[in-house]
Coordinates of C-alpha atoms in Angstrom, one line a residue:
M1 CA 0.0 0.0 0.0
R2 CA 1.4 3.4 -1.0
K3 CA 0.3 6.7 0.5
Y4 CA 0.2 9.9 -1.6
I5 CA -0.2 13.5 -0.6
I6 CA -1.5 15.8 -3.4
A7 CA -0.3 19.4 -2.5
D8 CA -1.6 21.3 -5.4
N9 CA -4.1 24.2 -5.2
Q10 CA -5.3 23.8 -8.8
E11 CA -8.6 21.9 -8.6
L12 CA -8.3 20.4 -12.1
T13 CA -4.8 19.1 -11.4
R14 CA -5.9 17.5 -8.1
F15 CA -8.8 15.8 -9.9
A16 CA -6.5 14.4 -12.6
L17 CA -3.9 13.2 -10.1
E18 CA -6.5 11.5 -7.9
N19 CA -7.9 9.7 -10.9
L20 CA -4.4 8.7 -12.0
L21 CA -3.7 7.3 -8.5
Q22 CA -7.0 5.6 -8.1
S23 CA -6.2 2.0 -6.9
E24 CA -7.1 -0.3 -4.1
D25 CA -3.4 -0.2 -3.1
N26 CA -3.2 3.6 -2.9
I27 CA -4.4 6.0 -0.2
V28 CA -4.5 9.6 -1.3
Y29 CA -4.6 12.7 1.0
R30 CA -4.9 16.4 0.2
A31 CA -2.8 19.3 1.6
F32 CA -3.8 22.9 0.9
D33 CA -1.0 24.7 2.6
K34 CA 2.5 24.1 4.1
A35 CA 1.2 23.6 7.6
G36 CA -1.3 21.0 6.4
L37 CA 1.4 19.2 4.4
V38 CA 3.7 19.0 7.4
A39 CA 0.8 17.7 9.5
L40 CA 0.1 14.9 7.0
L41 CA 3.8 14.0 6.7
K42 CA 4.0 13.6 10.5
E43 CA 1.4 10.9 10.2
H44 CA 2.7 9.4 6.9
Q45 CA 6.4 9.9 6.8
S46 CA 7.1 7.7 3.8
A47 CA 4.4 9.2 1.6
V48 CA 4.9 10.4 -1.9
V49 CA 4.2 14.2 -2.2
L50 CA 3.0 15.5 -5.5
L51 CA 3.6 19.3 -5.1
D52 CA 3.1 22.4 -7.3
Y53 CA 5.6 24.6 -5.5
T54 CA 4.5 27.7 -7.4
L55 CA 1.0 27.5 -6.0
F56 CA 1.9 26.7 -2.4
D57 CA 2.9 29.0 0.5
F58 CA 6.6 28.3 0.6
A59 CA 8.6 31.5 1.1
D60 CA 11.6 30.0 -0.8
E61 CA 13.2 26.7 -1.7
D62 CA 15.1 26.6 1.6
Q63 CA 11.8 25.9 3.4
L64 CA 11.0 23.1 0.9
L65 CA 14.4 21.5 1.4
I66 CA 14.2 21.7 5.2
I67 CA 10.8 19.9 5.2
A68 CA 12.1 17.2 2.8
E69 CA 15.2 16.7 5.0
R70 CA 13.0 16.5 8.1
F71 CA 10.9 13.7 6.5
S72 CA 13.7 11.9 4.8
L73 CA 11.6 8.8 4.1
S74 CA 9.3 10.8 1.8
D75 CA 9.6 11.1 -2.0
W76 CA 8.6 14.2 -3.8
I77 CA 7.3 14.8 -7.4
L78 CA 7.4 18.5 -8.3
I79 CA 4.7 19.2 -10.9
S80 CA 4.4 22.8 -12.0
D81 CA 3.7 24.9 -15.0
E82 CA 7.0 26.7 -14.7
L83 CA 10.1 26.4 -12.5
T84 CA 13.3 28.5 -12.8
P85 CA 16.5 26.7 -13.8
Q86 CA 18.1 27.9 -10.6
F87 CA 15.3 26.4 -8.5
I88 CA 15.5 23.0 -10.3
R89 CA 19.3 22.8 -10.0
R90 CA 19.2 23.8 -6.3
V91 CA 16.5 21.2 -5.4
I92 CA 17.9 18.2 -7.3
Y93 CA 21.5 18.8 -6.3
S94 CA 20.4 19.2 -2.6
S95 CA 18.4 16.0 -2.3
H96 CA 17.7 12.8 -4.2
Q97 CA 14.1 12.8 -2.9
F98 CA 12.9 15.1 -5.7
S99 CA 11.6 14.2 -9.2
V100 CA 10.6 16.9 -11.6
V101 CA 7.9 17.0 -14.3
F102 CA 5.9 19.8 -15.9
K103 CA 2.1 20.1 -16.2
D104 CA 2.3 20.8 -19.9
G105 CA 4.3 17.6 -20.5
P106 CA 2.9 14.3 -21.7
L107 CA 0.9 12.2 -19.3
G108 CA 3.4 9.4 -19.7
E109 CA 6.0 11.4 -17.9
I110 CA 3.9 11.6 -14.7
R111 CA 3.3 7.9 -14.9
E112 CA 7.1 7.3 -15.3
A113 CA 7.7 9.6 -12.3
L114 CA 5.2 7.7 -10.2
N115 CA 6.8 4.3 -11.2
A116 CA 10.3 5.7 -10.4
V117 CA 9.4 6.9 -6.9
D118 CA 7.7 3.5 -6.2
R119 CA 11.2 2.1 -6.7
H120 CA 12.6 5.1 -4.6
T121 CA 14.5 6.4 -7.6
R122 CA 14.4 9.9 -9.0
Y123 CA 12.8 10.9 -12.3
L124 CA 13.6 14.0 -14.3
S125 CA 11.6 14.9 -17.4
Q126 CA 13.3 15.7 -20.6
R127 CA 12.5 19.3 -20.2
A128 CA 13.9 19.4 -16.7
L129 CA 17.1 17.8 -17.9
E130 CA 17.4 20.3 -20.8
T131 CA 16.8 23.2 -18.4
I132 CA 19.6 22.0 -16.1
I133 CA 22.0 21.6 -19.0
T134 CA 21.1 25.0 -20.5
Q135 CA 21.6 26.7 -17.1
Q136 CA 25.0 25.1 -16.7
Q137 CA 26.0 26.5 -20.0
Q138 CA 24.9 30.0 -19.1
E139 CA 26.4 30.0 -15.6
D140 CA 29.2 32.4 -16.4
E141 CA 27.0 34.9 -18.2
T142 CA 26.2 38.2 -16.5
P143 CA 22.7 38.3 -15.0
S144 CA 20.2 40.5 -16.7
V145 CA 19.7 43.9 -15.2
L146 CA 16.2 45.0 -14.2
T147 CA 14.7 47.9 -16.1
T148 CA 13.5 51.0 -14.3
T149 CA 9.9 49.8 -14.6
E150 CA 10.8 46.4 -13.2
M151 CA 12.6 48.1 -10.3
E152 CA 9.5 50.1 -9.5
I153 CA 7.4 47.0 -9.6
V154 CA 9.8 45.1 -7.3
K155 CA 9.5 48.0 -4.8
A156 CA 5.7 47.8 -5.1
I157 CA 5.8 44.0 -4.5
A158 CA 8.0 44.7 -1.4
Q159 CA 5.4 47.0 -0.1
G160 CA 2.9 44.2 -0.2
K161 CA 0.8 45.5 -3.1
T162 CA -1.2 43.2 -5.3
T163 CA -0.9 42.9 -9.0
K164 CA -4.2 44.7 -9.4
E165 CA -3.1 47.5 -7.1
I166 CA 0.2 48.0 -8.9
A167 CA -1.7 48.1 -12.3
A168 CA -4.1 50.7 -11.0
E169 CA -1.2 52.9 -9.7
R170 CA 0.6 52.6 -13.0
F171 CA -2.5 53.1 -15.1
S172 CA -1.6 49.7 -16.7
S173 CA -3.5 46.5 -17.3
V174 CA -3.2 43.6 -14.9
H175 CA -1.9 41.6 -17.9
T176 CA 1.0 44.1 -18.4
V177 CA 2.0 44.0 -14.7
T178 CA 1.8 40.2 -14.7
T179 CA 4.1 40.1 -17.7
H180 CA 6.6 42.4 -15.9
R181 CA 6.4 40.1 -12.8
K182 CA 7.2 37.0 -14.9
N183 CA 10.2 38.9 -16.5
I184 CA 11.5 39.9 -13.1
F185 CA 11.2 36.4 -11.7
R186 CA 13.0 35.0 -14.9
K187 CA 15.8 37.5 -14.6
L188 CA 16.3 37.0 -10.9
G189 CA 16.0 33.2 -11.2
I190 CA 13.2 33.1 -8.5
N191 CA 9.7 31.7 -8.2
T192 CA 7.9 33.8 -5.6
A193 CA 7.4 37.5 -4.6
H194 CA 9.1 36.9 -1.3
E195 CA 12.2 35.6 -3.1
A196 CA 12.1 38.7 -5.4
V197 CA 12.2 41.0 -2.4
K198 CA 15.0 39.0 -0.6
Y199 CA 17.1 38.9 -3.8
A200 CA 16.6 42.7 -4.4
L201 CA 17.6 43.4 -0.8
R202 CA 20.7 41.2 -1.0
A203 CA 21.7 42.7 -4.3
G204 CA 21.2 46.3 -3.0
L205 CA 18.6 47.0 -5.6
I206 CA 16.3 48.4 -2.9
D207 CA 16.9 50.1 0.4
P208 CA 16.3 47.7 3.4
S209 CA 15.3 50.7 5.6
E210 CA 12.2 51.3 3.4
F211 CA 10.6 47.9 3.8
Y212 CA 9.3 45.6 6.5
I213 CA 9.6 42.0 5.4

């Protein structure tokens, strides 16, 4: 009997994964936030976690790695629409507990990942492997510099403003601000707003005295 924890706040994905895991030999639980996930892992320490990191309330990958290390018998399949190369490399180089697939990949990859973790081996999709290789080739390149507009949006994010609020202040559409956010995250190699602020503070892009994090 194998126990699974679906940690994905996208209803359609949860439904699809539950149907994929439907079997008399499987028990499937749901987690809707980090606290709920930890509570389930305390009860089922050898469970397989199917996680969309980008939709969960992790501040950064450090929190994810700490939880994985704490529950060392667990296996993790990261299933997301998009993960940065830096995140993928950090996670897979830090722990063999993690497999990586993407939601827009073929269904067969998820099945292969599930089969792999049943054998307690890691599975990396072709896209994940290509992402790692490309990132290694670009390691020595100078990181992209944020534009003035992107800097202003980072400051607004640091002040806790929502995408809608930022758009209203800038007399822009929500779509335009969302695009800027994606470009900022791509340039900084991060996945969450909290990471964007932390990176900007470390790099001296914004004044620490102006913000309360």
